[in-house]
């Protein structure tokens, strides 16, 4: 068993454990490389079928190719796709750069608040109708209390503090100093009623592992990660006012794997193109404590 086999095996185990333990379970899909690998692993864990809904928080500022890719893959894989959005903030233009708020406040409104209220069922959710290819108001307002997330410990500082099974309170707030130990892969999955659980099957993966796995498995990903001829590509995807491409001539997955193995970005943070990280003093802990994905 090589490194990728071992990572895959552990992630599949965690996914199956989560499905067994938590009945109101969903998986977040940001459309980026990590959560798409997570989706691929979920299909492997359950023999080609993803048995829980996928949730995408649409800020309305995603790069258009991301939304097109999301819907194409959702139809192809027959995913139970749910979309949530902070429509009030968008309508009132309480956003960056349209409104008089900074990037962190915008992230809180369009991502954190939208996620919390989508999961709780307090705000309307849209569900993909596979017959029409359109999103319709979801009549199911059941709260989701278990959420699978494609966070990796090496991606940025606050994510390294997560557990495979990380508890949040009823408001999705995260107490970083009060988390269960996970020794020798003994996972705590028994929590008090009302606890909101984040599940992180990719914690041990690195950026290179992700790309090596995409190459090995031929995982379909958005072309935004590749140089389209201008010598730039996205290394981390997000909203277009706050995400910027890096200098790179990688035109395919093999080129990216080669870049990473040769250490092209060894002294450059993976999320260096995310402007909101800089406004949060270089990390995302402020947002994550309040429920950010």
PDB file of C-alpha atoms in Angstrom:
ATOM      1  CA  UNK A   1       0.000   0.000   0.000  1.00  0.00           C
ATOM      2  CA  UNK A   2       1.527   3.347  -1.008  1.00  0.00           C
ATOM      3  CA  UNK A   3       0.952   6.780   0.523  1.00  0.00           C
ATOM      4  CA  UNK A   4      -2.098   7.584  -1.620  1.00  0.00           C
ATOM      5  CA  UNK A   5      -3.644   4.179  -0.916  1.00  0.00           C
ATOM      6  CA  UNK A   6      -3.247   4.769   2.836  1.00  0.00           C
ATOM      7  CA  UNK A   7      -4.764   8.264   2.654  1.00  0.00           C
ATOM      8  CA  UNK A   8      -7.642   7.021   0.531  1.00  0.00           C
ATOM      9  CA  UNK A   9      -8.301   4.127   2.909  1.00  0.00           C
ATOM     10  CA  UNK A  10      -8.445   6.367   5.980  1.00  0.00           C
ATOM     11  CA  UNK A  11     -10.672   8.951   4.284  1.00  0.00           C
ATOM     12  CA  UNK A  12     -13.081   6.260   3.098  1.00  0.00           C
ATOM     13  CA  UNK A  13     -13.184   4.851   6.625  1.00  0.00           C
ATOM     14  CA  UNK A  14     -14.006   8.275   8.104  1.00  0.00           C
ATOM     15  CA  UNK A  15     -16.734   8.863   5.498  1.00  0.00           C
ATOM     16  CA  UNK A  16     -18.362   5.525   6.275  1.00  0.00           C
ATOM     17  CA  UNK A  17     -18.046   6.144  10.022  1.00  0.00           C
ATOM     18  CA  UNK A  18     -19.701   9.553   9.644  1.00  0.00           C
ATOM     19  CA  UNK A  19     -22.560   8.076   7.590  1.00  0.00           C
ATOM     20  CA  UNK A  20     -23.093   5.389  10.200  1.00  0.00           C
ATOM     21  CA  UNK A  21     -23.092   7.778  13.161  1.00  0.00           C
ATOM     22  CA  UNK A  22     -24.842  10.931  11.924  1.00  0.00           C
ATOM     23  CA  UNK A  23     -28.209  10.754  10.226  1.00  0.00           C
ATOM     24  CA  UNK A  24     -28.683  14.424   9.285  1.00  0.00           C
ATOM     25  CA  UNK A  25     -25.517  14.502   7.235  1.00  0.00           C
ATOM     26  CA  UNK A  26     -24.430  16.654   4.288  1.00  0.00           C
ATOM     27  CA  UNK A  27     -21.170  17.296   2.466  1.00  0.00           C
ATOM     28  CA  UNK A  28     -19.950  20.763   1.530  1.00  0.00           C
ATOM     29  CA  UNK A  29     -18.759  21.153  -2.035  1.00  0.00           C
ATOM     30  CA  UNK A  30     -16.867  24.377  -2.732  1.00  0.00           C
ATOM     31  CA  UNK A  31     -16.101  23.196  -6.315  1.00  0.00           C
ATOM     32  CA  UNK A  32     -12.377  23.422  -5.584  1.00  0.00           C
ATOM     33  CA  UNK A  33      -9.853  20.592  -5.945  1.00  0.00           C
ATOM     34  CA  UNK A  34     -10.026  19.406  -2.313  1.00  0.00           C
ATOM     35  CA  UNK A  35     -13.776  19.096  -1.993  1.00  0.00           C
ATOM     36  CA  UNK A  36     -13.938  17.533  -5.461  1.00  0.00           C
ATOM     37  CA  UNK A  37     -11.458  14.863  -4.336  1.00  0.00           C
ATOM     38  CA  UNK A  38     -13.666  14.446  -1.273  1.00  0.00           C
ATOM     39  CA  UNK A  39     -16.653  13.931  -3.560  1.00  0.00           C
ATOM     40  CA  UNK A  40     -14.665  11.347  -5.516  1.00  0.00           C
ATOM     41  CA  UNK A  41     -13.803   9.520  -2.279  1.00  0.00           C
ATOM     42  CA  UNK A  42     -17.447   9.556  -1.175  1.00  0.00           C
ATOM     43  CA  UNK A  43     -18.437   7.889  -4.443  1.00  0.00           C
ATOM     44  CA  UNK A  44     -15.773   5.262  -3.810  1.00  0.00           C
ATOM     45  CA  UNK A  45     -16.861   4.767  -0.198  1.00  0.00           C
ATOM     46  CA  UNK A  46     -20.459   4.079  -1.246  1.00  0.00           C
ATOM     47  CA  UNK A  47     -19.857   2.257  -4.522  1.00  0.00           C
ATOM     48  CA  UNK A  48     -20.598   5.067  -6.937  1.00  0.00           C
ATOM     49  CA  UNK A  49     -23.504   6.602  -5.048  1.00  0.00           C
ATOM     50  CA  UNK A  50     -23.279   9.565  -2.665  1.00  0.00           C
ATOM     51  CA  UNK A  51     -25.926   8.800  -0.019  1.00  0.00           C
ATOM     52  CA  UNK A  52     -26.165  12.318   1.445  1.00  0.00           C
ATOM     53  CA  UNK A  53     -26.858  15.754  -0.091  1.00  0.00           C
ATOM     54  CA  UNK A  54     -24.099  18.046  -1.272  1.00  0.00           C
ATOM     55  CA  UNK A  55     -24.347  21.684  -0.206  1.00  0.00           C
ATOM     56  CA  UNK A  56     -22.832  24.575  -2.106  1.00  0.00           C
ATOM     57  CA  UNK A  57     -22.949  28.087  -0.662  1.00  0.00           C
ATOM     58  CA  UNK A  58     -23.307  30.355  -3.673  1.00  0.00           C
ATOM     59  CA  UNK A  59     -21.999  33.839  -2.834  1.00  0.00           C
ATOM     60  CA  UNK A  60     -23.039  35.096  -6.263  1.00  0.00           C
ATOM     61  CA  UNK A  61     -19.383  36.126  -6.702  1.00  0.00           C
ATOM     62  CA  UNK A  62     -18.026  32.767  -7.789  1.00  0.00           C
ATOM     63  CA  UNK A  63     -16.152  32.622 -11.074  1.00  0.00           C
ATOM     64  CA  UNK A  64     -18.827  31.674 -13.674  1.00  0.00           C
ATOM     65  CA  UNK A  65     -16.855  28.621 -14.861  1.00  0.00           C
ATOM     66  CA  UNK A  66     -17.117  27.241 -11.319  1.00  0.00           C
ATOM     67  CA  UNK A  67     -20.922  27.272 -11.371  1.00  0.00           C
ATOM     68  CA  UNK A  68     -21.026  25.728 -14.843  1.00  0.00           C
ATOM     69  CA  UNK A  69     -18.649  22.975 -13.732  1.00  0.00           C
ATOM     70  CA  UNK A  70     -20.717  22.361 -10.556  1.00  0.00           C
ATOM     71  CA  UNK A  71     -23.932  21.826 -12.443  1.00  0.00           C
ATOM     72  CA  UNK A  72     -22.384  19.673 -15.164  1.00  0.00           C
ATOM     73  CA  UNK A  73     -20.824  17.331 -12.597  1.00  0.00           C
ATOM     74  CA  UNK A  74     -23.958  17.308 -10.424  1.00  0.00           C
ATOM     75  CA  UNK A  75     -25.981  16.108 -13.406  1.00  0.00           C
ATOM     76  CA  UNK A  76     -23.340  13.592 -14.519  1.00  0.00           C
ATOM     77  CA  UNK A  77     -22.891  12.061 -11.042  1.00  0.00           C
ATOM     78  CA  UNK A  78     -26.631  12.365 -10.213  1.00  0.00           C
ATOM     79  CA  UNK A  79     -25.820  14.318  -7.059  1.00  0.00           C
ATOM     80  CA  UNK A  80     -28.466  15.420  -4.581  1.00  0.00           C
ATOM     81  CA  UNK A  81     -27.365  19.045  -4.932  1.00  0.00           C
ATOM     82  CA  UNK A  82     -28.499  21.814  -2.573  1.00  0.00           C
ATOM     83  CA  UNK A  83     -27.588  25.485  -2.911  1.00  0.00           C
ATOM     84  CA  UNK A  84     -27.831  28.125  -0.175  1.00  0.00           C
ATOM     85  CA  UNK A  85     -27.385  31.868  -0.453  1.00  0.00           C
ATOM     86  CA  UNK A  86     -27.645  35.061   1.620  1.00  0.00           C
ATOM     87  CA  UNK A  87     -30.157  36.717  -0.687  1.00  0.00           C
ATOM     88  CA  UNK A  88     -30.889  39.597   1.716  1.00  0.00           C
ATOM     89  CA  UNK A  89     -27.237  40.713   1.870  1.00  0.00           C
ATOM     90  CA  UNK A  90     -26.972  40.473  -1.915  1.00  0.00           C
ATOM     91  CA  UNK A  91     -30.192  42.406  -2.424  1.00  0.00           C
ATOM     92  CA  UNK A  92     -29.085  45.142  -0.003  1.00  0.00           C
ATOM     93  CA  UNK A  93     -25.556  45.137  -1.498  1.00  0.00           C
ATOM     94  CA  UNK A  94     -24.020  44.490   1.926  1.00  0.00           C
ATOM     95  CA  UNK A  95     -21.086  42.928   0.115  1.00  0.00           C
ATOM     96  CA  UNK A  96     -17.522  43.636  -0.976  1.00  0.00           C
ATOM     97  CA  UNK A  97     -16.728  45.595  -3.120  1.00  0.00           C
ATOM     98  CA  UNK A  98     -20.262  46.837  -3.882  1.00  0.00           C
ATOM     99  CA  UNK A  99     -21.109  47.853  -0.317  1.00  0.00           C
ATOM    100  CA  UNK A 100     -19.296  49.760   2.410  1.00  0.00           C
ATOM    101  CA  UNK A 101     -17.971  46.651   4.159  1.00  0.00           C
ATOM    102  CA  UNK A 102     -14.599  44.917   4.157  1.00  0.00           C
ATOM    103  CA  UNK A 103     -13.753  41.461   2.868  1.00  0.00           C
ATOM    104  CA  UNK A 104     -14.075  39.771   6.265  1.00  0.00           C
ATOM    105  CA  UNK A 105     -17.565  41.179   6.835  1.00  0.00           C
ATOM    106  CA  UNK A 106     -18.510  40.086   3.314  1.00  0.00           C
ATOM    107  CA  UNK A 107     -17.205  36.549   3.956  1.00  0.00           C
ATOM    108  CA  UNK A 108     -19.192  36.404   7.185  1.00  0.00           C
ATOM    109  CA  UNK A 109     -22.412  37.463   5.457  1.00  0.00           C
ATOM    110  CA  UNK A 110     -22.143  35.499   2.207  1.00  0.00           C
ATOM    111  CA  UNK A 111     -20.410  32.379   3.520  1.00  0.00           C
ATOM    112  CA  UNK A 112     -20.656  31.967   7.308  1.00  0.00           C
ATOM    113  CA  UNK A 113     -24.187  33.314   7.797  1.00  0.00           C
ATOM    114  CA  UNK A 114     -25.399  31.679   4.604  1.00  0.00           C
ATOM    115  CA  UNK A 115     -23.924  28.330   5.629  1.00  0.00           C
ATOM    116  CA  UNK A 116     -25.334  28.410   9.156  1.00  0.00           C
ATOM    117  CA  UNK A 117     -28.824  29.316   8.021  1.00  0.00           C
ATOM    118  CA  UNK A 118     -28.747  26.889   5.103  1.00  0.00           C
ATOM    119  CA  UNK A 119     -27.733  24.038   7.384  1.00  0.00           C
ATOM    120  CA  UNK A 120     -30.349  24.925   9.999  1.00  0.00           C
ATOM    121  CA  UNK A 121     -33.101  25.237   7.394  1.00  0.00           C
ATOM    122  CA  UNK A 122     -33.876  28.777   8.589  1.00  0.00           C
ATOM    123  CA  UNK A 123     -33.315  30.201   5.109  1.00  0.00           C
ATOM    124  CA  UNK A 124     -34.743  28.819   1.845  1.00  0.00           C
ATOM    125  CA  UNK A 125     -32.649  26.149   0.148  1.00  0.00           C
ATOM    126  CA  UNK A 126     -32.613  25.294  -3.537  1.00  0.00           C
ATOM    127  CA  UNK A 127     -32.420  21.695  -4.739  1.00  0.00           C
ATOM    128  CA  UNK A 128     -31.386  20.568  -8.225  1.00  0.00           C
ATOM    129  CA  UNK A 129     -34.175  18.965 -10.224  1.00  0.00           C
ATOM    130  CA  UNK A 130     -32.435  16.417 -12.421  1.00  0.00           C
ATOM    131  CA  UNK A 131     -35.379  16.228 -14.814  1.00  0.00           C
ATOM    132  CA  UNK A 132     -35.266  19.929 -15.682  1.00  0.00           C
ATOM    133  CA  UNK A 133     -31.675  20.772 -14.740  1.00  0.00           C
ATOM    134  CA  UNK A 134     -33.029  23.724 -12.727  1.00  0.00           C
ATOM    135  CA  UNK A 135     -32.823  24.590  -9.034  1.00  0.00           C
ATOM    136  CA  UNK A 136     -36.144  24.683  -7.193  1.00  0.00           C
ATOM    137  CA  UNK A 137     -37.120  25.692  -3.667  1.00  0.00           C
ATOM    138  CA  UNK A 138     -36.522  22.728  -1.386  1.00  0.00           C
ATOM    139  CA  UNK A 139     -39.582  21.808   0.671  1.00  0.00           C
ATOM    140  CA  UNK A 140     -37.397  19.900   3.135  1.00  0.00           C
ATOM    141  CA  UNK A 141     -36.333  22.269   5.933  1.00  0.00           C
ATOM    142  CA  UNK A 142     -34.797  19.575   8.115  1.00  0.00           C
ATOM    143  CA  UNK A 143     -31.686  20.892   9.911  1.00  0.00           C
ATOM    144  CA  UNK A 144     -28.391  19.255   9.015  1.00  0.00           C
ATOM    145  CA  UNK A 145     -26.234  18.648  12.093  1.00  0.00           C
ATOM    146  CA  UNK A 146     -23.341  16.687  10.575  1.00  0.00           C
ATOM    147  CA  UNK A 147     -21.265  18.350   7.850  1.00  0.00           C
ATOM    148  CA  UNK A 148     -18.414  16.750   5.900  1.00  0.00           C
ATOM    149  CA  UNK A 149     -15.804  19.293   4.831  1.00  0.00           C
ATOM    150  CA  UNK A 150     -12.725  19.017   2.590  1.00  0.00           C
ATOM    151  CA  UNK A 151     -10.398  20.978   4.897  1.00  0.00           C
ATOM    152  CA  UNK A 152      -6.698  20.001   5.008  1.00  0.00           C
ATOM    153  CA  UNK A 153      -4.458  20.660   8.005  1.00  0.00           C
ATOM    154  CA  UNK A 154      -1.587  21.975   5.864  1.00  0.00           C
ATOM    155  CA  UNK A 155      -3.710  24.496   3.967  1.00  0.00           C
ATOM    156  CA  UNK A 156      -3.664  27.245   6.603  1.00  0.00           C
ATOM    157  CA  UNK A 157      -3.206  27.639  10.347  1.00  0.00           C
ATOM    158  CA  UNK A 158      -6.746  27.388  11.716  1.00  0.00           C
ATOM    159  CA  UNK A 159      -7.457  24.187   9.794  1.00  0.00           C
ATOM    160  CA  UNK A 160      -4.480  22.483  11.487  1.00  0.00           C
ATOM    161  CA  UNK A 161      -6.370  22.793  14.797  1.00  0.00           C
ATOM    162  CA  UNK A 162      -9.333  20.734  13.612  1.00  0.00           C
ATOM    163  CA  UNK A 163     -10.114  17.121  14.526  1.00  0.00           C
ATOM    164  CA  UNK A 164     -11.476  14.493  12.140  1.00  0.00           C
ATOM    165  CA  UNK A 165     -14.727  14.881  14.084  1.00  0.00           C
ATOM    166  CA  UNK A 166     -14.860  18.480  15.391  1.00  0.00           C
ATOM    167  CA  UNK A 167     -17.816  19.586  17.526  1.00  0.00           C
ATOM    168  CA  UNK A 168     -19.513  22.987  17.262  1.00  0.00           C
ATOM    169  CA  UNK A 169     -22.266  24.360  19.474  1.00  0.00           C
ATOM    170  CA  UNK A 170     -25.888  24.953  18.451  1.00  0.00           C
ATOM    171  CA  UNK A 171     -24.850  28.183  16.714  1.00  0.00           C
ATOM    172  CA  UNK A 172     -21.991  26.460  14.839  1.00  0.00           C
ATOM    173  CA  UNK A 173     -19.461  28.397  16.967  1.00  0.00           C
ATOM    174  CA  UNK A 174     -16.118  26.636  17.394  1.00  0.00           C
ATOM    175  CA  UNK A 175     -14.264  26.459  20.742  1.00  0.00           C
ATOM    176  CA  UNK A 176     -10.744  25.658  19.547  1.00  0.00           C
ATOM    177  CA  UNK A 177      -9.537  24.854  23.069  1.00  0.00           C
ATOM    178  CA  UNK A 178     -12.308  22.376  23.812  1.00  0.00           C
ATOM    179  CA  UNK A 179     -12.007  19.482  21.368  1.00  0.00           C
ATOM    180  CA  UNK A 180     -11.785  15.742  21.999  1.00  0.00           C
ATOM    181  CA  UNK A 181      -8.396  14.018  21.633  1.00  0.00           C
ATOM    182  CA  UNK A 182      -8.096  11.620  18.695  1.00  0.00           C
ATOM    183  CA  UNK A 183      -5.325   9.202  19.657  1.00  0.00           C
ATOM    184  CA  UNK A 184      -4.320   6.195  17.586  1.00  0.00           C
ATOM    185  CA  UNK A 185      -7.285   6.798  15.238  1.00  0.00           C
ATOM    186  CA  UNK A 186      -9.772   6.346  18.079  1.00  0.00           C
ATOM    187  CA  UNK A 187     -12.424   8.816  16.958  1.00  0.00           C
ATOM    188  CA  UNK A 188     -15.025  10.291  19.281  1.00  0.00           C
ATOM    189  CA  UNK A 189     -18.373  10.273  17.484  1.00  0.00           C
ATOM    190  CA  UNK A 190     -20.678  10.329  20.505  1.00  0.00           C
ATOM    191  CA  UNK A 191     -21.662  13.912  21.262  1.00  0.00           C
ATOM    192  CA  UNK A 192     -24.402  15.577  23.316  1.00  0.00           C
ATOM    193  CA  UNK A 193     -27.752  16.237  21.594  1.00  0.00           C
ATOM    194  CA  UNK A 194     -27.708  19.534  19.734  1.00  0.00           C
ATOM    195  CA  UNK A 195     -24.005  19.362  18.958  1.00  0.00           C
ATOM    196  CA  UNK A 196     -23.156  20.310  15.413  1.00  0.00           C
ATOM    197  CA  UNK A 197     -20.369  18.131  13.966  1.00  0.00           C
ATOM    198  CA  UNK A 198     -17.823  18.980  11.283  1.00  0.00           C
ATOM    199  CA  UNK A 199     -16.185  15.907   9.724  1.00  0.00           C
ATOM    200  CA  UNK A 200     -12.764  16.311   8.058  1.00  0.00           C
ATOM    201  CA  UNK A 201     -11.684  13.197   6.098  1.00  0.00           C
ATOM    202  CA  UNK A 202      -8.849  15.061   4.296  1.00  0.00           C
ATOM    203  CA  UNK A 203      -6.974  16.477   7.291  1.00  0.00           C
ATOM    204  CA  UNK A 204      -3.819  14.431   6.615  1.00  0.00           C
ATOM    205  CA  UNK A 205      -3.632  15.161   2.876  1.00  0.00           C
ATOM    206  CA  UNK A 206      -1.196  17.728   1.487  1.00  0.00           C
ATOM    207  CA  UNK A 207      -1.607  19.892  -1.582  1.00  0.00           C
ATOM    208  CA  UNK A 208       0.764  17.549  -3.451  1.00  0.00           C
ATOM    209  CA  UNK A 209      -1.179  14.460  -2.304  1.00  0.00           C
ATOM    210  CA  UNK A 210      -4.375  16.001  -3.691  1.00  0.00           C
ATOM    211  CA  UNK A 211      -2.859  16.633  -7.106  1.00  0.00           C
ATOM    212  CA  UNK A 212      -1.159  13.235  -7.221  1.00  0.00           C
ATOM    213  CA  UNK A 213      -4.521  11.632  -6.450  1.00  0.00           C
ATOM    214  CA  UNK A 214      -6.313  13.713  -9.102  1.00  0.00           C
ATOM    215  CA  UNK A 215      -3.686  12.520 -11.587  1.00  0.00           C
ATOM    216  CA  UNK A 216      -3.905   8.865 -10.514  1.00  0.00           C
ATOM    217  CA  UNK A 217      -7.697   8.720 -10.453  1.00  0.00           C
ATOM    218  CA  UNK A 218      -8.311  11.121 -13.345  1.00  0.00           C
ATOM    219  CA  UNK A 219     -10.643  13.155 -11.121  1.00  0.00           C
ATOM    220  CA  UNK A 220     -12.506  15.769 -13.221  1.00  0.00           C
ATOM    221  CA  UNK A 221     -11.683  19.297 -12.055  1.00  0.00           C
ATOM    222  CA  UNK A 222     -12.332  22.786 -13.368  1.00  0.00           C
ATOM    223  CA  UNK A 223      -9.934  24.144 -15.991  1.00  0.00           C
ATOM    224  CA  UNK A 224      -9.401  27.268 -13.860  1.00  0.00           C
ATOM    225  CA  UNK A 225      -6.520  25.456 -12.190  1.00  0.00           C
ATOM    226  CA  UNK A 226      -4.593  25.390 -15.467  1.00  0.00           C
ATOM    227  CA  UNK A 227      -2.704  28.008 -17.450  1.00  0.00           C
ATOM    228  CA  UNK A 228      -4.971  29.041 -20.316  1.00  0.00           C
ATOM    229  CA  UNK A 229      -2.152  30.773 -22.203  1.00  0.00           C
ATOM    230  CA  UNK A 230      -1.476  33.863 -20.105  1.00  0.00           C
ATOM    231  CA  UNK A 231       1.066  32.273 -17.750  1.00  0.00           C
ATOM    232  CA  UNK A 232      -1.321  32.284 -14.791  1.00  0.00           C
ATOM    233  CA  UNK A 233      -3.586  29.805 -13.043  1.00  0.00           C
ATOM    234  CA  UNK A 234      -5.617  29.583  -9.869  1.00  0.00           C
ATOM    235  CA  UNK A 235      -3.989  27.679  -7.040  1.00  0.00           C
ATOM    236  CA  UNK A 236      -6.910  28.246  -4.665  1.00  0.00           C
ATOM    237  CA  UNK A 237     -10.422  29.063  -5.868  1.00  0.00           C
ATOM    238  CA  UNK A 238     -12.909  31.428  -4.254  1.00  0.00           C
ATOM    239  CA  UNK A 239     -14.880  34.568  -5.022  1.00  0.00           C
ATOM    240  CA  UNK A 240     -13.513  36.606  -7.928  1.00  0.00           C
ATOM    241  CA  UNK A 241     -13.127  39.938  -6.035  1.00  0.00           C
ATOM    242  CA  UNK A 242     -10.835  38.254  -3.495  1.00  0.00           C
ATOM    243  CA  UNK A 243      -9.094  35.381  -5.333  1.00  0.00           C
ATOM    244  CA  UNK A 244      -6.147  35.926  -7.631  1.00  0.00           C
ATOM    245  CA  UNK A 245      -4.202  33.562  -9.900  1.00  0.00           C
ATOM    246  CA  UNK A 246      -0.520  32.742  -9.431  1.00  0.00           C
ATOM    247  CA  UNK A 247       2.261  32.838 -12.003  1.00  0.00           C
ATOM    248  CA  UNK A 248       2.424  29.357 -13.491  1.00  0.00           C
ATOM    249  CA  UNK A 249       2.651  27.722 -16.904  1.00  0.00           C
ATOM    250  CA  UNK A 250       1.126  24.439 -15.717  1.00  0.00           C
ATOM    251  CA  UNK A 251      -1.352  23.421 -18.423  1.00  0.00           C
ATOM    252  CA  UNK A 252      -2.449  20.087 -16.958  1.00  0.00           C
ATOM    253  CA  UNK A 253      -2.410  17.978 -13.802  1.00  0.00           C
ATOM    254  CA  UNK A 254       0.990  16.437 -14.555  1.00  0.00           C
ATOM    255  CA  UNK A 255       2.512  19.921 -14.878  1.00  0.00           C
ATOM    256  CA  UNK A 256       1.086  20.922 -11.480  1.00  0.00           C
ATOM    257  CA  UNK A 257       2.410  17.753  -9.807  1.00  0.00           C
ATOM    258  CA  UNK A 258       5.830  18.478 -11.334  1.00  0.00           C
ATOM    259  CA  UNK A 259       5.715  22.081 -10.095  1.00  0.00           C
ATOM    260  CA  UNK A 260       4.917  21.038  -6.549  1.00  0.00           C
ATOM    261  CA  UNK A 261       7.482  18.241  -6.454  1.00  0.00           C
ATOM    262  CA  UNK A 262      10.161  20.668  -7.621  1.00  0.00           C
ATOM    263  CA  UNK A 263       9.211  23.098  -4.850  1.00  0.00           C
ATOM    264  CA  UNK A 264       7.995  25.987  -6.980  1.00  0.00           C
ATOM    265  CA  UNK A 265       5.659  27.148  -4.189  1.00  0.00           C
ATOM    266  CA  UNK A 266       7.478  25.781  -1.148  1.00  0.00           C
ATOM    267  CA  UNK A 267       7.824  29.240   0.435  1.00  0.00           C
ATOM    268  CA  UNK A 268       4.482  30.601  -0.791  1.00  0.00           C
ATOM    269  CA  UNK A 269       1.269  29.898   1.120  1.00  0.00           C
ATOM    270  CA  UNK A 270      -1.341  27.999  -0.860  1.00  0.00           C
ATOM    271  CA  UNK A 271      -3.949  30.681  -0.108  1.00  0.00           C
ATOM    272  CA  UNK A 272      -1.598  33.591  -0.833  1.00  0.00           C
ATOM    273  CA  UNK A 273      -3.999  34.661  -3.582  1.00  0.00           C
ATOM    274  CA  UNK A 274      -6.904  34.953  -1.133  1.00  0.00           C
ATOM    275  CA  UNK A 275      -7.133  38.618  -0.096  1.00  0.00           C
ATOM    276  CA  UNK A 276      -9.468  37.952   2.852  1.00  0.00           C
ATOM    277  CA  UNK A 277      -6.778  35.865   4.599  1.00  0.00           C
ATOM    278  CA  UNK A 278      -4.508  38.912   4.722  1.00  0.00           C
ATOM    279  CA  UNK A 279      -7.263  41.035   6.285  1.00  0.00           C
ATOM    280  CA  UNK A 280      -7.712  38.368   8.977  1.00  0.00           C
ATOM    281  CA  UNK A 281      -4.034  38.736   9.968  1.00  0.00           C
ATOM    282  CA  UNK A 282      -2.964  35.958   7.662  1.00  0.00           C
ATOM    283  CA  UNK A 283      -5.389  33.314   8.879  1.00  0.00           C
ATOM    284  CA  UNK A 284      -9.048  32.399   8.921  1.00  0.00           C
ATOM    285  CA  UNK A 285      -9.501  31.576  12.572  1.00  0.00           C
ATOM    286  CA  UNK A 286     -11.763  34.561  13.253  1.00  0.00           C
ATOM    287  CA  UNK A 287     -14.179  33.405  10.564  1.00  0.00           C
ATOM    288  CA  UNK A 288     -13.872  29.705  11.391  1.00  0.00           C
ATOM    289  CA  UNK A 289     -14.660  30.254  15.068  1.00  0.00           C
ATOM    290  CA  UNK A 290     -17.995  31.705  13.906  1.00  0.00           C
ATOM    291  CA  UNK A 291     -18.832  28.850  11.569  1.00  0.00           C
ATOM    292  CA  UNK A 292     -16.911  29.527   8.331  1.00  0.00           C
ATOM    293  CA  UNK A 293     -16.348  26.412   6.211  1.00  0.00           C
TER     294      UNK A 293
END
